[in-house]
CSV table of C-alpha atoms and ligand atoms in Angstrom, one decimal:
chain,number,residue,atom,x,y,z
T,43,UNK,CA,68.5,84.5,126.3
T,44,UNK,CA,69.9,82.3,123.7
T,45,UNK,CA,73.0,80.2,124.6
T,46,UNK,CA,75.3,81.6,121.9
T,47,UNK,CA,77.7,78.8,122.4
T,48,UNK,CA,75.3,76.4,120.9
T,49,UNK,CA,77.2,75.9,117.6
T,50,UNK,CA,75.5,77.4,114.4
T,51,UNK,CA,76.0,75.2,111.4
T,52,UNK,CA,79.3,75.5,109.4
T,53,UNK,CA,78.7,77.7,106.3
T,54,UNK,CA,76.4,80.3,108.2
T,55,UNK,CA,76.8,83.6,106.3
T,56,UNK,CA,78.2,86.2,108.6
T,57,UNK,CA,75.3,88.4,108.6
T,58,UNK,CA,72.8,85.8,109.5
T,59,UNK,CA,75.1,84.8,112.4
T,60,UNK,CA,75.3,88.2,113.7
T,61,UNK,CA,71.5,88.7,113.6
T,62,UNK,CA,70.8,85.4,115.1
T,63,UNK,CA,73.1,86.3,118.0
T,64,UNK,CA,72.0,89.9,118.4
T,65,UNK,CA,69.7,89.2,121.5
T,66,UNK,CA,72.5,87.5,123.1
T,67,UNK,CA,74.7,90.7,123.1
T,68,UNK,CA,75.2,92.5,126.3
T,69,UNK,CA,73.2,95.8,124.8
T,70,UNK,CA,70.7,94.4,122.2
T,71,UNK,CA,70.1,97.7,120.3
T,72,UNK,CA,71.6,96.5,117.1
T,73,UNK,CA,74.5,99.1,117.3
T,74,UNK,CA,77.1,96.6,118.0
T,75,UNK,CA,75.9,94.1,115.3
T,76,UNK,CA,76.0,97.0,112.9
T,77,UNK,CA,79.2,98.0,114.0
T,78,UNK,CA,80.7,94.4,113.4
T,79,UNK,CA,79.1,94.6,110.1
T,80,UNK,CA,80.9,98.0,109.4
T,81,UNK,CA,84.3,96.2,110.3
T,82,UNK,CA,83.7,93.2,108.2
T,83,UNK,CA,82.8,95.4,105.2
T,84,UNK,CA,85.8,97.7,105.6
T,85,UNK,CA,88.0,94.2,105.9
T,86,UNK,CA,86.5,93.0,102.3
T,87,UNK,CA,87.9,96.6,101.1
T,88,UNK,CA,91.1,96.3,102.8
T,89,UNK,CA,91.5,92.7,101.5
T,90,UNK,CA,90.8,93.9,97.8
T,91,UNK,CA,93.8,96.7,98.3
T,92,UNK,CA,96.0,94.0,99.7
T,93,UNK,CA,95.5,91.5,96.8
T,94,UNK,CA,96.4,94.5,94.4
T,95,UNK,CA,99.0,96.1,96.5
T,96,UNK,CA,101.9,94.9,94.3
T,97,UNK,CA,100.3,96.0,91.0
T,98,UNK,CA,99.1,99.6,92.1
T,99,UNK,CA,102.2,100.6,94.1
T,100,UNK,CA,100.7,100.1,97.5
T,101,UNK,CA,103.4,98.2,98.8
T,102,UNK,CA,106.0,100.6,99.6
T,103,UNK,CA,106.9,103.2,102.3
T,104,UNK,CA,105.4,106.6,102.8
T,105,UNK,CA,108.6,108.2,104.2
T,106,UNK,CA,106.4,109.1,107.4
T,107,UNK,CA,106.2,107.5,110.6
T,108,UNK,CA,103.5,106.3,113.1
T,109,UNK,CA,102.7,107.1,116.8
T,110,UNK,CA,105.5,104.8,117.8
T,111,UNK,CA,108.2,106.2,115.5
T,112,UNK,CA,107.8,103.1,112.9
T,113,UNK,CA,107.9,103.6,109.5
T,114,UNK,CA,104.4,103.7,107.6
T,115,UNK,CA,103.7,101.6,104.6
T,116,UNK,CA,101.1,103.0,101.9
T,117,UNK,CA,98.8,100.3,102.9
T,118,UNK,CA,99.1,101.2,106.9
T,119,UNK,CA,97.7,104.6,105.9
T,120,UNK,CA,95.2,103.2,103.5
T,121,UNK,CA,93.7,100.8,105.7
T,122,UNK,CA,93.4,103.3,108.2
T,123,UNK,CA,91.4,105.6,106.2
T,124,UNK,CA,89.1,102.5,105.0
T,125,UNK,CA,88.3,101.6,108.6
T,126,UNK,CA,88.1,105.1,110.0
T,127,UNK,CA,86.1,106.3,107.1
T,128,UNK,CA,83.5,103.2,107.5
T,129,UNK,CA,83.5,103.6,111.4
T,130,UNK,CA,83.1,107.5,111.5
T,131,UNK,CA,80.1,107.2,108.9
T,132,UNK,CA,78.4,104.1,110.5
T,133,UNK,CA,77.1,106.3,113.4
T,134,UNK,CA,77.8,103.8,116.3
T,135,UNK,CA,81.2,104.9,117.2
T,136,UNK,CA,81.8,108.0,119.6
T,137,UNK,CA,85.5,107.8,119.4
T,138,UNK,CA,88.3,105.9,117.5
T,139,UNK,CA,91.9,104.9,118.8
T,140,UNK,CA,94.1,104.0,115.9
T,141,UNK,CA,97.7,103.1,115.8
T,142,UNK,CA,98.2,105.5,112.9
T,143,UNK,CA,96.6,108.3,114.8
T,144,UNK,CA,98.4,110.1,117.5
T,145,UNK,CA,95.2,111.6,119.1
T,146,UNK,CA,92.1,110.1,119.8
T,147,UNK,CA,89.4,110.7,116.9
T,148,UNK,CA,86.1,112.0,118.5
T,149,UNK,CA,83.5,110.9,116.3
T,150,UNK,CA,79.8,111.3,117.4
T,151,UNK,CA,78.8,112.1,121.1
T,152,UNK,CA,75.4,110.4,120.8
T,153,UNK,CA,77.0,107.0,120.1
T,154,UNK,CA,77.8,104.6,122.7
T,155,UNK,CA,80.9,102.5,121.3
T,156,UNK,CA,84.7,103.3,121.3
T,157,UNK,CA,86.9,101.4,118.9
T,158,UNK,CA,90.6,100.8,119.3
T,159,UNK,CA,92.2,99.4,116.2
T,160,UNK,CA,95.5,98.4,114.5
T,161,UNK,CA,94.5,98.8,110.9
T,162,UNK,CA,97.3,96.8,109.4
T,163,UNK,CA,99.2,94.6,111.6
T,164,UNK,CA,102.3,93.1,110.5
T,165,UNK,CA,103.4,95.8,107.9
T,166,UNK,CA,107.0,94.8,107.5
T,167,UNK,CA,105.5,91.9,105.6
T,168,UNK,CA,103.4,93.8,103.2
T,169,UNK,CA,105.9,93.8,100.4
T,170,UNK,CA,107.0,90.3,100.8
T,171,UNK,CA,103.6,88.8,100.4
T,172,UNK,CA,103.3,87.3,104.0
T,173,UNK,CA,100.3,87.2,105.9
T,174,UNK,CA,99.1,90.4,107.7
T,175,UNK,CA,95.9,91.4,109.6
T,176,UNK,CA,93.6,93.9,111.0
T,177,UNK,CA,93.2,94.0,114.9
T,178,UNK,CA,90.1,95.6,116.7
T,179,UNK,CA,88.3,96.0,120.4
T,180,UNK,CA,85.1,97.7,121.1
T,181,UNK,CA,84.3,99.1,124.2
T,182,UNK,CA,80.9,100.6,125.8
T,183,UNK,CA,81.5,104.3,126.9
T,184,UNK,CA,81.1,104.7,130.5
T,185,UNK,CA,80.3,108.5,130.2
T,186,UNK,CA,76.8,109.4,129.4
T,187,UNK,CA,75.6,109.3,125.6
T,188,UNK,CA,75.4,112.7,124.3
T,189,UNK,CA,78.5,114.3,126.1
T,190,UNK,CA,81.8,114.5,125.2
T,191,UNK,CA,84.2,111.2,125.5
T,192,UNK,CA,86.3,111.3,128.6
T,193,UNK,CA,89.9,109.8,129.2
T,194,UNK,CA,88.0,107.2,131.4
T,195,UNK,CA,86.2,106.1,128.5
T,196,UNK,CA,89.2,105.5,126.4
T,197,UNK,CA,91.4,104.1,129.0
T,198,UNK,CA,89.3,101.2,130.0
T,199,UNK,CA,91.2,97.9,131.0
T,200,UNK,CA,90.8,95.0,128.5
T,201,UNK,CA,88.4,93.1,130.8
T,202,UNK,CA,85.9,95.7,129.8
T,203,UNK,CA,85.9,94.8,126.2
T,204,UNK,CA,82.3,94.1,124.7
T,205,UNK,CA,83.8,92.6,121.5
T,206,UNK,CA,87.3,92.0,120.0
T,207,UNK,CA,88.5,90.6,116.7
T,208,UNK,CA,90.8,90.4,113.9
T,209,UNK,CA,90.9,89.9,110.4
T,210,UNK,CA,93.9,87.9,108.9
T,211,UNK,CA,94.7,88.4,105.4
T,212,UNK,CA,96.4,85.0,104.6
T,213,UNK,CA,96.2,82.1,102.2
T,214,UNK,CA,92.5,82.9,102.9
T,215,UNK,CA,91.0,85.9,104.6
T,216,UNK,CA,89.4,85.1,108.0
T,217,UNK,CA,87.6,87.1,110.5
T,218,UNK,CA,87.6,85.8,113.9
T,219,UNK,CA,85.8,87.6,116.7
T,220,UNK,CA,84.2,87.3,120.2
T,221,UNK,CA,81.4,89.3,121.9
T,222,UNK,CA,82.2,87.3,125.1
T,223,UNK,CA,80.4,84.2,124.6
T,224,UNK,CA,83.2,82.2,122.6
T,225,UNK,CA,85.1,82.7,119.6
T,226,UNK,CA,84.1,81.9,116.1
T,227,UNK,CA,85.9,82.5,112.8
T,228,UNK,CA,84.5,83.1,109.5
T,229,UNK,CA,86.6,82.6,106.2
T,230,UNK,CA,85.9,85.0,103.4
T,231,UNK,CA,84.9,83.6,99.8
T,232,UNK,CA,86.0,86.4,97.3
T,233,UNK,CA,83.9,85.0,94.7
T,234,UNK,CA,80.7,85.5,96.8
T,235,UNK,CA,82.0,88.6,98.5
T,236,UNK,CA,80.7,87.2,101.8
T,237,UNK,CA,82.3,85.5,105.1
T,238,UNK,CA,80.9,82.1,106.1
T,239,UNK,CA,81.5,80.5,109.6
T,240,UNK,CA,84.2,77.9,109.2
T,241,UNK,CA,85.4,77.6,112.9
T,242,UNK,CA,82.8,77.2,115.8
T,243,UNK,CA,83.3,77.9,119.3
T,244,UNK,CA,87.2,77.9,118.9
T,245,UNK,CA,89.3,76.4,121.7
T,246,UNK,CA,93.1,76.8,122.1
T,247,UNK,CA,94.7,73.2,123.4
T,248,UNK,CA,95.7,73.8,126.8
T,249,UNK,CA,99.2,72.6,126.0
T,250,UNK,CA,101.3,73.3,122.8
T,251,UNK,CA,104.4,72.6,121.1
T,252,UNK,CA,105.0,75.8,119.4
T,253,UNK,CA,106.7,78.8,120.8
T,254,UNK,CA,106.9,81.9,118.7
T,255,UNK,CA,109.4,84.8,119.5
T,256,UNK,CA,111.8,87.1,117.8
T,257,UNK,CA,115.1,85.1,118.8
T,258,UNK,CA,117.2,87.8,117.3
T,259,UNK,CA,116.7,89.8,120.4
T,260,UNK,CA,117.5,86.6,122.7
T,261,UNK,CA,120.6,88.5,124.2
T,262,UNK,CA,118.5,91.4,125.7
T,263,UNK,CA,116.0,89.1,127.3
T,264,UNK,CA,115.8,88.6,130.9
T,265,UNK,CA,117.2,85.6,132.4
T,266,UNK,CA,113.7,84.5,133.2
T,267,UNK,CA,112.6,84.7,129.5
T,268,UNK,CA,116.0,83.0,128.3
T,269,UNK,CA,115.3,80.1,130.8
T,270,UNK,CA,111.7,79.8,129.4
T,271,UNK,CA,113.0,79.6,125.9
T,272,UNK,CA,115.6,77.0,126.8
T,273,UNK,CA,112.8,75.2,128.6
T,274,UNK,CA,110.8,75.1,125.1
T,275,UNK,CA,113.9,74.0,123.1
T,276,UNK,CA,114.6,71.3,125.7
T,277,UNK,CA,111.2,70.1,125.1
T,278,UNK,CA,111.8,69.8,121.6
T,279,UNK,CA,108.9,72.5,120.7
T,280,UNK,CA,109.2,74.2,117.2
T,281,UNK,CA,110.0,77.7,116.9
T,282,UNK,CA,107.7,79.4,114.5
T,283,UNK,CA,107.8,83.5,114.1
T,284,UNK,CA,106.0,85.1,111.0
T,285,UNK,CA,106.5,88.6,112.5
T,286,UNK,CA,102.8,89.3,112.0
T,287,UNK,CA,101.1,89.2,115.5
T,288,UNK,CA,97.7,88.1,113.7
T,289,UNK,CA,99.1,85.2,111.8
T,290,UNK,CA,101.6,84.1,114.8
T,291,UNK,CA,98.4,84.2,117.1
T,292,UNK,CA,96.0,82.4,114.6
T,293,UNK,CA,98.3,79.4,114.1
T,294,UNK,CA,99.1,79.1,117.8
T,295,UNK,CA,95.1,79.4,118.5
T,296,UNK,CA,94.5,76.4,116.2
T,297,UNK,CA,97.6,74.4,117.0
T,298,UNK,CA,98.4,75.4,120.5
T,299,UNK,CA,101.5,77.3,121.3
T,300,UNK,CA,102.8,80.6,122.9
T,301,UNK,CA,103.7,84.0,121.3
T,302,UNK,CA,106.1,86.1,123.3
T,303,UNK,CA,107.3,89.3,122.8
T,304,UNK,CA,109.0,90.4,126.0
T,305,UNK,CA,110.7,93.6,127.0
T,306,UNK,CA,113.9,93.9,125.0
T,307,UNK,CA,116.8,96.6,124.9
T,308,UNK,CA,115.1,98.3,122.0
T,309,UNK,CA,111.8,98.1,123.3
T,310,UNK,CA,112.1,98.1,127.2
T,311,UNK,CA,108.4,97.8,127.9
T,312,UNK,CA,107.8,95.5,125.1
T,313,UNK,CA,106.8,96.5,121.4
T,314,UNK,CA,103.3,95.5,121.2
T,315,UNK,CA,100.6,98.0,121.9
T,316,UNK,CA,98.3,97.3,125.0
T,317,UNK,CA,95.3,98.8,124.0
T,318,UNK,CA,94.7,97.7,120.3
T,319,UNK,CA,97.1,94.5,120.1
T,320,UNK,CA,97.5,93.0,123.4
T,321,UNK,CA,93.9,93.3,124.9
T,322,UNK,CA,92.1,92.3,121.7
T,323,UNK,CA,94.1,88.9,121.3
T,324,UNK,CA,93.9,88.5,125.3
T,325,UNK,CA,90.1,88.6,125.1
T,326,UNK,CA,90.3,86.2,122.4
T,327,UNK,CA,92.7,83.9,124.0
T,328,UNK,CA,90.7,83.8,127.3
T,329,UNK,CA,87.4,83.1,125.3
T,330,UNK,CA,89.1,80.3,123.7
T,331,UNK,CA,90.5,78.9,126.9
T,332,UNK,CA,94.0,80.4,126.8
T,333,UNK,CA,95.8,83.1,128.8
T,334,UNK,CA,97.6,86.3,128.4
T,335,UNK,CA,100.0,88.0,130.6
T,336,UNK,CA,102.6,90.6,130.6
T,337,UNK,CA,104.7,88.0,132.0
T,338,UNK,CA,103.3,88.5,135.5
T,339,UNK,CA,100.0,90.1,135.6
T,340,UNK,CA,96.9,89.4,133.5
T,341,UNK,CA,96.8,91.6,130.3
T,342,UNK,CA,93.2,92.6,130.7
T,343,UNK,CA,93.6,93.7,134.2
T,344,UNK,CA,96.2,96.4,133.4
T,345,UNK,CA,94.7,100.0,133.5
T,346,UNK,CA,95.9,102.0,130.5
T,347,UNK,CA,97.6,105.2,131.1
T,348,UNK,CA,98.1,106.0,127.4
T,349,UNK,CA,96.1,105.1,124.4
T,350,UNK,CA,99.5,104.1,122.8
T,351,UNK,CA,101.5,102.4,125.4
T,352,UNK,CA,103.1,99.2,125.1
T,353,UNK,CA,103.3,95.9,127.2
T,354,UNK,CA,105.4,92.6,127.4
T,355,UNK,CA,103.2,90.1,125.8
T,356,UNK,CA,102.8,86.4,126.7
T,357,UNK,CA,99.7,84.9,125.1
T,358,UNK,CA,98.5,81.4,124.2
T,359,UNK,CA,97.9,77.9,125.5
T,360,UNK,CA,97.3,77.9,129.2
T,361,UNK,CA,99.8,75.5,130.2
T,362,UNK,CA,102.6,77.2,128.3
T,363,UNK,CA,101.7,80.6,129.4
T,364,UNK,CA,101.6,79.6,133.2
T,365,UNK,CA,105.0,77.7,132.9
T,366,UNK,CA,106.4,81.0,131.5
T,367,UNK,CA,105.1,82.9,134.4
T,368,UNK,CA,106.5,80.5,136.8
T,369,UNK,CA,110.1,80.8,135.3
T,370,UNK,CA,110.0,84.5,134.7
T,371,UNK,CA,108.3,85.4,138.3
H,90,AHG,P1,102.5,96.8,113.2
H,90,AHG,O1,102.7,96.2,111.9
H,90,AHG,O2,101.1,97.0,113.5
H,90,AHG,O3,103.4,98.1,113.5
H,90,AHG,O4,102.9,95.5,114.0
H,90,AHG,C1,104.4,94.8,114.1
H,90,AHG,C2,104.2,93.8,115.2
H,90,AHG,C3,103.6,92.7,115.2
H,90,AHG,O5,102.8,92.4,114.0
H,90,AHG,C4,104.8,91.7,115.1
H,90,AHG,O6,104.3,90.5,115.6
H,90,AHG,C5,105.8,92.4,115.7
H,90,AHG,O7,105.6,93.8,115.5
H,90,AHG,C6,107.2,92.2,115.0
H,90,AHG,O8,108.1,92.6,115.5
H,90,AHG,P2,109.6,92.3,115.3
H,90,AHG,O9,109.9,92.5,113.9
H,90,AHG,O10,110.6,93.1,116.3
H,90,AHG,O11,110.0,90.9,115.7
H,91,MN,MN1,100.3,95.6,114.8
H,92,MN,MN1,99.7,98.3,112.2
């Protein structure tokens, strides 16, 4: 088997990269490769929608709420349609879990993969022209192909992920993903309509000087979390908080830092979703040499009991996440 950590040259097109790595995937049937292509393609479509949102009246609210009671934006709904349509038609997926859908979408019993997706992350930033993203996790089903999807299939712990990634719609659009053999980042060239390898074998610095947390909720943090934030301040670290998890995580991945969304009065079990936000980024962080916990436990060891459950989240540079755990535990 090829060692996929051997860097491919910068500028390699995504399709070529996926093809050359196919044999290194856990199950080299080509289905996972195709699934990644479907996601990348849907990302291009959503990227186009986002770029035109202000012009074609897509930036507003719909007046409806999602599974967590949060206001849905036009683009939340549209992104959900774009991704679920591509994933449904692609034929590689047996079930989809989406932030925007209360129930599991059962697709094709003859397919092997389950996908969990936050179609649009950071939706409060849509109408103010700030970076947003898409987050996805891919699991292999446990039950036999050809039978209906089971609860055990969709409630797998994060450590079972076969691939995970995000698309960041930022000053440039990037696709960052892992199949369990390191993390690679691709930058989208809108003039060519193609993603190109721009960040090979990404590694998060062990230590960092950035902490990212919504300090507006400071008063409802536990003493342990408050102490850790004090510790960051005492060390002269910079506070940076965009309010789009993908964008905050991406910056910290490149520069070193910690992102924290602890339990608060408004969100006693944290705000972020275990299955399609925390686990996804946890897999990427660990593959990049970082860590992700709920303050105490490794995120990817938690067995979900609900597809939409939330978890407190501490993710980023190893030394920072360990220090936070020490002060909280
Ligand atoms: P989503 O837009 O998918 O609902 O996610 C929003 C999340 C996450 O992106 C962000 O980090 C966090 O909510 C911000 O929450 P606060 O506004 O409470 O800080
Ligand atoms: Mn989100
Ligand atoms: Mn979302």
